[in-house]
Amino acid sequence: MKEIYLDNSATTPLSEAAKQKMTEAMERYGNPSSLHSAGQAAEKLVAEAREQILLSLGLRPRQKDGVLVFTSCGTEATSLALFGSAYAKERRQATRILTTDSEHPSVARALDRLAADGFEVIRIPTKNGVLDLGALDAALEQKIFLASFMLVNNETGAIYGVGEAFRRIKQRYPEAITHCDAVQGFLKIPFTPATLSADLITVSGHKLHAPKGVGALYISSAMLKAKKIVPFLVGGGQEDGMRSGTENVIGIAAFGASVKELREQKTARAEHMRALRQYAEDKLASLDLRINRPARDYLPHIINVTLPHIKSETMLHALSADGIFVSSGSACSSHSHHPSDSLLAFGLTPHEADCSLRISFSDYNTEADIDALCASLSKGIDTLVRIK
Ligand code: PLP
């Protein structure tokens, strides 16, 4: 049976460019910190990947606008950003942190921990996928020291207008630290640290056809100079002292190769995604389900739908039996039985959230994949058990 993979917001298949680079990197066994030529060969791969990712963030690597710190995943990059700036905060008095009510658990749970440590965490509503700027302005009546907003929501595809939010924050409190979780938006929508007014940006390899086990945090040079962030992995001082530990050379090299390829094909990919989204929306419109379309900007790659009283897990397994893979919420939260916070924040009831599926595309998907999905969904809607 042909497998149809429509869960690309959870992870993506490896690109040929990533596979080739991994094969090459497997031969470069040196430790990138070693001074001999085997070490230098490995270091060269890491440096090339760093350059590609900085370029894709709209930076000129030699200008030293900031550094890119490789980590083991997006979650680790975000933990470094949030705990790293909170623990460096002795010099500041404010303890208030701003975020949204629909962050990925890597941000939401890190901030829960900071809240338990005495920080005040204020969550700005994102009803219908739109960041409430009025609530943001009201929250800025009192000083904040840190803000963490996601670029694109991983369950609904909503684009939150982080640039506008961070500009308002910086206007009021220039010293405030701004972190953006750009895991779902990197290389899908254009941005740079300057257009976002972001000091810290999280990205992750496996959402971009690179292997799992590699992520990165961009840190502005102003943050570093002012020592506004401290590492929590300490040791040999790799990655500008911000993340000790020998680098995952194979994963990093593949991340760089994938990112380079995606950047070069950006325009064609964006057109393919827009066309595929339109095709999918037209087809889904004939089925008995509701598309949870964000009220303003959204990424074409992610479609969230609510089924007519059919549990998402029941449908997910029925689709899986037909070789079609989607998700019943973010891959991380699908381990818990709690309805998705993102969908509740969007405005769905717990019952609706329980009956919602996420379909997410990559460049590799075709109209034939959508046809197969809709046929299988239609069969499921006619035959599967409905809940009250
Ligand atoms: N942030 C967002 C918005 C995500 O969708 C994910 C993964 O699903 C992450 C962070 C975590 O990235 P990683 O799986 O690399 O830790």
Short mmCIF file of C-alpha atoms and ligand atoms in Angstrom, two decimals, residues 9-10 73-76 78 104 106 150 152 154 181 183-184 202 204-207 214 332, ligand 1:
data_model
loop_
_atom_site.label_atom_id
_atom_site.label_comp_id
_atom_site.label_asym_id
_atom_site.label_seq_id
_atom_site.Cartn_x
_atom_site.Cartn_y
_atom_site.Cartn_z
CA SER A 9 4.06 19.68 10.95
CA ALA A 10 5.01 16.78 13.22
CA CYS A 73 16.19 20.09 18.84
CA GLY A 74 13.87 23.09 18.80
CA THR A 75 12.75 22.31 22.34
CA GLU A 76 16.31 22.59 23.66
CA THR A 78 13.75 27.30 23.39
CA HIS A 104 3.85 24.85 21.65
CA SER A 106 8.22 23.57 24.59
CA MET A 150 5.40 31.84 18.20
CA VAL A 152 3.13 30.23 13.22
CA ASN A 154 1.62 24.38 14.78
CA ASP A 181 9.60 30.14 18.27
CA VAL A 183 9.91 26.27 14.15
CA GLN A 184 6.80 26.14 11.93
CA THR A 202 14.30 29.00 17.63
CA SER A 204 14.40 22.96 14.12
CA GLY A 205 15.85 20.66 11.45
CA HIS A 206 13.33 17.84 11.27
CA LYS A 207 10.49 20.14 10.17
CA VAL A 214 19.20 19.01 15.53
CA CYS A 332 3.69 16.05 21.58
N1 PLP B 1 7.78 24.69 18.37
C1 PLP B 1 6.82 24.36 17.49
C2 PLP B 1 5.86 25.41 17.03
C3 PLP B 1 6.71 23.04 17.05
O1 PLP B 1 5.73 22.71 16.19
C4 PLP B 1 7.63 22.07 17.53
C5 PLP B 1 7.50 20.65 17.13
O2 PLP B 1 6.42 20.16 16.90
C6 PLP B 1 8.62 22.49 18.43
C7 PLP B 1 8.67 23.80 18.82
C8 PLP B 1 9.61 21.51 19.00
O3 PLP B 1 10.62 21.21 18.08
P1 PLP B 1 11.49 19.87 18.30
O4 PLP B 1 10.62 18.72 17.95
O5 PLP B 1 12.65 20.04 17.36
O6 PLP B 1 11.91 19.88 19.72
#
